[in-house]
mmCIF file of C-alpha atoms in Angstrom:
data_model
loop_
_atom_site.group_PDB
_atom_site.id
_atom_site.type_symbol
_atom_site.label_atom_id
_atom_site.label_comp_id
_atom_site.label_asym_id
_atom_site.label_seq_id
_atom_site.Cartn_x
_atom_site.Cartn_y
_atom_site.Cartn_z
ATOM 1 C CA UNK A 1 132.755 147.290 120.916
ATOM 2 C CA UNK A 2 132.418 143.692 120.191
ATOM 3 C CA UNK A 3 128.722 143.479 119.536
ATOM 4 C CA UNK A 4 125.783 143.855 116.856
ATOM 5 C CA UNK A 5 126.363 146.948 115.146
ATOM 6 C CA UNK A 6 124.088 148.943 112.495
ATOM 7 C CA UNK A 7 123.752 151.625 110.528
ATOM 8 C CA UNK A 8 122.338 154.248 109.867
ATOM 9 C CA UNK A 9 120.423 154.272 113.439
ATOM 10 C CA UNK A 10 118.189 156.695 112.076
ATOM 11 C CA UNK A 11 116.691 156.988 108.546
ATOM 12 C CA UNK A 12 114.410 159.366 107.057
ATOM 13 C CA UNK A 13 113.215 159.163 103.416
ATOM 14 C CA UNK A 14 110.953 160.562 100.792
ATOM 15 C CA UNK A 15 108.427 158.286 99.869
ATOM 16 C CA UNK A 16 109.305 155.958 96.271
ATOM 17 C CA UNK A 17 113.263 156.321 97.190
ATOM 18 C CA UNK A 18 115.699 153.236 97.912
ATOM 19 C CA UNK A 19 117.185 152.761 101.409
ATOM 20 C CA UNK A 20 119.847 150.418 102.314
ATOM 21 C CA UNK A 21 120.819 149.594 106.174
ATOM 22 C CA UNK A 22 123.845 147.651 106.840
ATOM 23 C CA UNK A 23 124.289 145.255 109.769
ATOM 24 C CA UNK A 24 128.058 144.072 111.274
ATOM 25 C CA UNK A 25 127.531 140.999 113.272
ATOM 26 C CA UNK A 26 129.532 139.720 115.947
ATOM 27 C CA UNK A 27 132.518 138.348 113.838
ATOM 28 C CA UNK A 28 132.677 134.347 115.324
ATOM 29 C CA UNK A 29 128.393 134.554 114.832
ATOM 30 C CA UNK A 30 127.743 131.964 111.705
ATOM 31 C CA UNK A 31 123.847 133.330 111.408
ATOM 32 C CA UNK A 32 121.956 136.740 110.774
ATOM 33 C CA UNK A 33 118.692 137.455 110.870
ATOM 34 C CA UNK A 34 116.693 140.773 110.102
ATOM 35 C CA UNK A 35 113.436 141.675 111.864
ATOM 36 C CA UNK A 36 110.832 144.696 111.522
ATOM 37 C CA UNK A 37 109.278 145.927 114.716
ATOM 38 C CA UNK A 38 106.185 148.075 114.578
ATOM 39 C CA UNK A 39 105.048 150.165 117.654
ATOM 40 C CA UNK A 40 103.410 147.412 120.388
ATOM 41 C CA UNK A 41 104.467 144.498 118.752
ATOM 42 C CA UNK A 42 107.229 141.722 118.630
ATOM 43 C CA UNK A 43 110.071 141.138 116.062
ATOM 44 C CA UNK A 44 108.876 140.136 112.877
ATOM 45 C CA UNK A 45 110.955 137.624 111.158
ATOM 46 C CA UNK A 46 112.148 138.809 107.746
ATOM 47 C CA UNK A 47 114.891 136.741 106.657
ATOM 48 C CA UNK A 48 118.698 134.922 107.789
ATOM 49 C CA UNK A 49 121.593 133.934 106.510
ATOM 50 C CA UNK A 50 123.829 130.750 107.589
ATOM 51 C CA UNK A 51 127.268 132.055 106.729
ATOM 52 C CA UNK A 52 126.423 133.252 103.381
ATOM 53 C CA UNK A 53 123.526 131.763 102.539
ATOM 54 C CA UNK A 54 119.538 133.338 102.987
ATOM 55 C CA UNK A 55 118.051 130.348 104.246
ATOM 56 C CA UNK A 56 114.777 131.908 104.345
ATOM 57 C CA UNK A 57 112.696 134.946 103.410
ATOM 58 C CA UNK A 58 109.299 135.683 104.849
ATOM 59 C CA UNK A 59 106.403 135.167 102.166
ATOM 60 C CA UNK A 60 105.153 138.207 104.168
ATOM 61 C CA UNK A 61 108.128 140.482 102.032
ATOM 62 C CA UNK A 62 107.364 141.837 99.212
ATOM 63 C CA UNK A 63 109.821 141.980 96.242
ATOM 64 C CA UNK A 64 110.918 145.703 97.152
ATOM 65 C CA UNK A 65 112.938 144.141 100.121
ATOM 66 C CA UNK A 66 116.408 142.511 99.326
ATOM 67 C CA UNK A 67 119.282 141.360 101.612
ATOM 68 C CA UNK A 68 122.450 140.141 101.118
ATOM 69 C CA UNK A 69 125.493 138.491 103.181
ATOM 70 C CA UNK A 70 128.437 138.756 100.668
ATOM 71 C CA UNK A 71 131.632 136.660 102.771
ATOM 72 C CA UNK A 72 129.181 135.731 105.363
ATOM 73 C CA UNK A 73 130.239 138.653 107.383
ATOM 74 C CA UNK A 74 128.075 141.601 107.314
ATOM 75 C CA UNK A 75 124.776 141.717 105.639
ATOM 76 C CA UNK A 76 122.752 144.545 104.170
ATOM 77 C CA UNK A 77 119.183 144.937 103.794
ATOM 78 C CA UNK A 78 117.203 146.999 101.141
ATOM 79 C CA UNK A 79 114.537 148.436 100.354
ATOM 80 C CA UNK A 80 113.270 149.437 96.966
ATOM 81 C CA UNK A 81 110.486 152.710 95.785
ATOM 82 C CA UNK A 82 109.959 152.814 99.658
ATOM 83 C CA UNK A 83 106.013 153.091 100.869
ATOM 84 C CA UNK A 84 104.705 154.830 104.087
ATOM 85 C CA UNK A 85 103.860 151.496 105.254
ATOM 86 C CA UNK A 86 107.606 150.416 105.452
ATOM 87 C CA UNK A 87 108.257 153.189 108.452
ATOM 88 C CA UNK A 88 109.524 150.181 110.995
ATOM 89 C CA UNK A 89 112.614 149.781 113.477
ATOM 90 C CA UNK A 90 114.643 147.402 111.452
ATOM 91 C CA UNK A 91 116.536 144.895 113.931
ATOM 92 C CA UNK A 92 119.716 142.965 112.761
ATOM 93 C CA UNK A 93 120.857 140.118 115.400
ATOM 94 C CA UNK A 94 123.512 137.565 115.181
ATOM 95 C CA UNK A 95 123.948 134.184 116.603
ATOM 96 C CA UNK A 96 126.664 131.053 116.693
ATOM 97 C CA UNK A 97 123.751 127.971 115.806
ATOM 98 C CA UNK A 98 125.497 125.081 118.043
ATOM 99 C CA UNK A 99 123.377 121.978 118.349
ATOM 100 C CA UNK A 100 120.399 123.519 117.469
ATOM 101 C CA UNK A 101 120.440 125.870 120.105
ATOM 102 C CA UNK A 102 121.474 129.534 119.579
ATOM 103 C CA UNK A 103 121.025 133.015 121.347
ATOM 104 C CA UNK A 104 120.459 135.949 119.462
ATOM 105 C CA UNK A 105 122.327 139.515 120.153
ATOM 106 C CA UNK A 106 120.493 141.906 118.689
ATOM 107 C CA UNK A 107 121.506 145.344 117.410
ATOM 108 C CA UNK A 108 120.135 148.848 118.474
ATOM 109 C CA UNK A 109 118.417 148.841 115.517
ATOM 110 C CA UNK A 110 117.921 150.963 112.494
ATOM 111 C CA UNK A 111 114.726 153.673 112.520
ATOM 112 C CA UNK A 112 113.085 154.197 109.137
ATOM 113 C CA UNK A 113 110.712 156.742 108.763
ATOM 114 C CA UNK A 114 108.925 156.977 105.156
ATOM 115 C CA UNK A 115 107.422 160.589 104.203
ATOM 116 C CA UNK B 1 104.643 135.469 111.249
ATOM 117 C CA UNK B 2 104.838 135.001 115.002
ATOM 118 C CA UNK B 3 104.559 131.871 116.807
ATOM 119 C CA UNK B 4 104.547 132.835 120.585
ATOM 120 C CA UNK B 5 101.467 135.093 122.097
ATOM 121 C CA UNK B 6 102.248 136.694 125.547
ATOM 122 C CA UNK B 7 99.806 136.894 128.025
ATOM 123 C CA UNK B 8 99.064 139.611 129.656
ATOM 124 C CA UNK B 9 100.144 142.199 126.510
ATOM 125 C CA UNK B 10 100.413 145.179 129.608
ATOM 126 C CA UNK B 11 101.353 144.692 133.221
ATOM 127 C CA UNK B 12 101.577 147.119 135.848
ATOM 128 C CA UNK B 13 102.601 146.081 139.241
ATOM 129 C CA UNK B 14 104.106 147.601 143.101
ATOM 130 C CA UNK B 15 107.864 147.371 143.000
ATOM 131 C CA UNK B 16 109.015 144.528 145.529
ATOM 132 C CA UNK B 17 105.851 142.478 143.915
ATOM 133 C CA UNK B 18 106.383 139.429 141.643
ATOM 134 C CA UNK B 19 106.035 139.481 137.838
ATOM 135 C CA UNK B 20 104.368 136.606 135.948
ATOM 136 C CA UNK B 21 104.150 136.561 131.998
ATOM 137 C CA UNK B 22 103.089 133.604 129.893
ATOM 138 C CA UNK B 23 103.410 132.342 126.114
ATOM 139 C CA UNK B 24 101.994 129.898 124.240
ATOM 140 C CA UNK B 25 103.065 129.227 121.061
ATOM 141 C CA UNK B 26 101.792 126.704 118.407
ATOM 142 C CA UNK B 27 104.004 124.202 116.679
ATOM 143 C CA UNK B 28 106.674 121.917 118.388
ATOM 144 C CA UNK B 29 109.881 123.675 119.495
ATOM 145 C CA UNK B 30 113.549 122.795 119.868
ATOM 146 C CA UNK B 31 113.640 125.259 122.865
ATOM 147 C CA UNK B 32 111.693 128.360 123.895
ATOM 148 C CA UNK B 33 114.074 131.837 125.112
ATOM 149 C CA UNK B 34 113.003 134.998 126.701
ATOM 150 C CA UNK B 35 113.945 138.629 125.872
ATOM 151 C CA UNK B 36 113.817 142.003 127.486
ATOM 152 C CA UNK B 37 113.710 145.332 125.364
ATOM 153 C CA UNK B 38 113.789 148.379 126.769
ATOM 154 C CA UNK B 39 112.263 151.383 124.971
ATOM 155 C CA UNK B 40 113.613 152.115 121.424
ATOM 156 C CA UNK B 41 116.195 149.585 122.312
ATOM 157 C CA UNK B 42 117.418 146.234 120.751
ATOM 158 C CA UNK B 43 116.590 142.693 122.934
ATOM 159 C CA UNK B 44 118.396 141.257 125.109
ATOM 160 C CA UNK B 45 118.497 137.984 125.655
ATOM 161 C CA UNK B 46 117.364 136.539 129.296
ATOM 162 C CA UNK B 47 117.190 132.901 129.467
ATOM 163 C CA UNK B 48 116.502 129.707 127.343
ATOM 164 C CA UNK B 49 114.914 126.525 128.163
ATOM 165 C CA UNK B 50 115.363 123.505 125.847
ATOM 166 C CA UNK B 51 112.341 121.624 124.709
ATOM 167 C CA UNK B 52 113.406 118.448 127.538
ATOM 168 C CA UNK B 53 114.049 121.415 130.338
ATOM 169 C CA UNK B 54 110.859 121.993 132.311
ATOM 170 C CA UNK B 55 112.128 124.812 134.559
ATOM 171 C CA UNK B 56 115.178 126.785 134.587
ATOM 172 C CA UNK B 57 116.499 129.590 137.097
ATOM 173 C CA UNK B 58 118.362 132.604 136.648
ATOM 174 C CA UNK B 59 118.481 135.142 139.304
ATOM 175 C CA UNK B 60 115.358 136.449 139.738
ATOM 176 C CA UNK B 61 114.330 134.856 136.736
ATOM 177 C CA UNK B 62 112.207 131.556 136.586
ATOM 178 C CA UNK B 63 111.196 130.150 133.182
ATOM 179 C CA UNK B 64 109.004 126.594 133.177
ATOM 180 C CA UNK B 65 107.713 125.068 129.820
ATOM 181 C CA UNK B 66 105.001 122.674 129.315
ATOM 182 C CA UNK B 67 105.084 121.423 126.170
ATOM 183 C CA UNK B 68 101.951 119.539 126.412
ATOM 184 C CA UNK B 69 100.557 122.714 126.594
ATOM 185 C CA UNK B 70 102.576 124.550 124.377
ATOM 186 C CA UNK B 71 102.981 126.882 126.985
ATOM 187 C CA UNK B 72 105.947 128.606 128.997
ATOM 188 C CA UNK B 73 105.930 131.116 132.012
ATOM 189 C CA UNK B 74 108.650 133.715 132.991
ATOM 190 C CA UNK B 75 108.209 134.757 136.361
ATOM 191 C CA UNK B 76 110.630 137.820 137.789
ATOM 192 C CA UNK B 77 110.666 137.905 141.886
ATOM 193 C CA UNK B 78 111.136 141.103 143.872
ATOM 194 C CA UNK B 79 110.321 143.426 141.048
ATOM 195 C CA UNK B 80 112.737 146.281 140.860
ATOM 196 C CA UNK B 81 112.178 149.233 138.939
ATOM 197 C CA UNK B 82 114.274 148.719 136.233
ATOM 198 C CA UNK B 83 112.844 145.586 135.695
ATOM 199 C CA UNK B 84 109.888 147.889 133.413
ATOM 200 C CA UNK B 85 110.525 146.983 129.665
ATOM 201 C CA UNK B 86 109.227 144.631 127.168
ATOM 202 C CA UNK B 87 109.461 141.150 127.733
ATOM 203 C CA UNK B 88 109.607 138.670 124.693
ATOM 204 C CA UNK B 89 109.136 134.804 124.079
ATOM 205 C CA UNK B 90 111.002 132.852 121.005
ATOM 206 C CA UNK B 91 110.496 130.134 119.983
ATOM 207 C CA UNK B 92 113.250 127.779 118.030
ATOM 208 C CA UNK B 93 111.538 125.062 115.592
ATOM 209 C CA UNK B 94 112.822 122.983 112.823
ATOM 210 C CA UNK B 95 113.569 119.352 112.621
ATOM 211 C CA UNK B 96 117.475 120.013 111.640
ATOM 212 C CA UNK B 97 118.980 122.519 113.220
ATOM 213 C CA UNK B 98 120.302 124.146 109.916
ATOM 214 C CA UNK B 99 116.441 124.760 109.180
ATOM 215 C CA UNK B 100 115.320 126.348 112.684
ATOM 216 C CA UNK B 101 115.292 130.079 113.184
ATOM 217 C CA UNK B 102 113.837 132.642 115.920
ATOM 218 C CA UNK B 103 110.499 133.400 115.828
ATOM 219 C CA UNK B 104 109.198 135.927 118.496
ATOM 220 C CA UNK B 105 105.722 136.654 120.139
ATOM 221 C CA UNK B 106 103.961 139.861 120.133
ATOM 222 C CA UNK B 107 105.441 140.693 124.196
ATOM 223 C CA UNK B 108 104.217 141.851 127.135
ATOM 224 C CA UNK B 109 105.021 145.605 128.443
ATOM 225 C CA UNK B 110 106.042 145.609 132.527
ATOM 226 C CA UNK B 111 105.356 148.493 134.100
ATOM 227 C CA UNK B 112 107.160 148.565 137.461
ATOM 228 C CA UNK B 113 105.090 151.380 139.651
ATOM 229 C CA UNK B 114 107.718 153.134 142.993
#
């Protein structure tokens, strides 16, 4: 399977505890974002990488959340002394940027639930 | 933060029947994409129209953009039942393209009735 793979797909945690997901892009993609879905509602942007780099974090994350891109290949995404509040689907996508236009394959996503 | 708002957020319509969505968003874009997402699914991506594009065809699938209006419309002819999901509208903006990223509206749910 040559697509957007994460894991775990489910997640379920005590409350306070650290989580860490792990996203593999498609390998030729060059960006990666993260998003948070709630229930009813769109993507919500979190933060990508070009290659290696995070080009951008949302001022909406708090400090708990942390991601990282080591090689520019797969990224990971954690989250520190969880809070009920953080009980999301987590999507990963990748894309190839190419003249400022790109397409995003997204992953199946990664369920956290926070008890 | 989201840029695109879907209008309606729920529609439920007779299979066969033609499905119209809309999404404005608010700053200028580089182009404007739609995605589908079926429940507890990831997105897939449908169609993108770039910011000098002011309709595009694929299939059954017909996206315009009015960028006076900041405004775009996805329109799916002869409904089918599988076409019930979650339809999405992203919006690319930056002035270089090493600063623009994806930034999706809140969706509409389509509710294809037998």
């Amino acid at each position: 399977d040559t697509g957007v793979s994460q894991d775990p797909r489910h997640k379920i945690t005590k409350r306070g505890q650290n989580v860490t997901f792990r996203c593999d892009p498609i390998s030729e993609h060059n960006r990666l974002y993260w998003y948070r879905q709630t229930l009813g509602q769109g993507p919500e942007f979190l933060t990508y990488f070009q290659n290696e780099a995070q080009l951008e974090k949302s001022r909406l994350l708090s400090d708990r959340f942390s991601a990282e891109r080591p090689k520019g290949s797969f990224s990971t995404l954690e989250i520190q002394r969880t809070e009920q509040g953080d009980s999301a689907m987590y999507l990963c996508a990748s894309s190839l940027i190419y003249r400022g236009n790109e397409e995003a394959f997204f992953g199946q996503g990664t369920r956290l639930t926070v008890v | 933060s989201q840029q695109g708002e879907e209008d309606p957020q729920a529609l439920s319509i007779q299979e066969g029947e033609n499905a119209t969505m809309n999404c404005s968003y608010k700053t200028s874009i580089n182009n404007l994409q739609w995605y589908r997402q079926n429940s507890g699914r990831g997105l897939v991506h449908l169609i993108l129209i770039r910011s000098n594009e002011r309709e595009k065809h694929s299939g059954r699938l017909r996206v315009t953009l009015d960028t006076s209006k900041k405004s775009s419309s996805l329109l799916i002819t002869a409904s089918r039942a599988a076409d019930t999901a979650s339809y999405f509208c992203a919006t690319v903006s930056g002035r270089y393209s090493s600063a623009s990223k994806i930034i999706f509206g809140s969706g509409t749910r389509l509710s294809i009735r037998p």
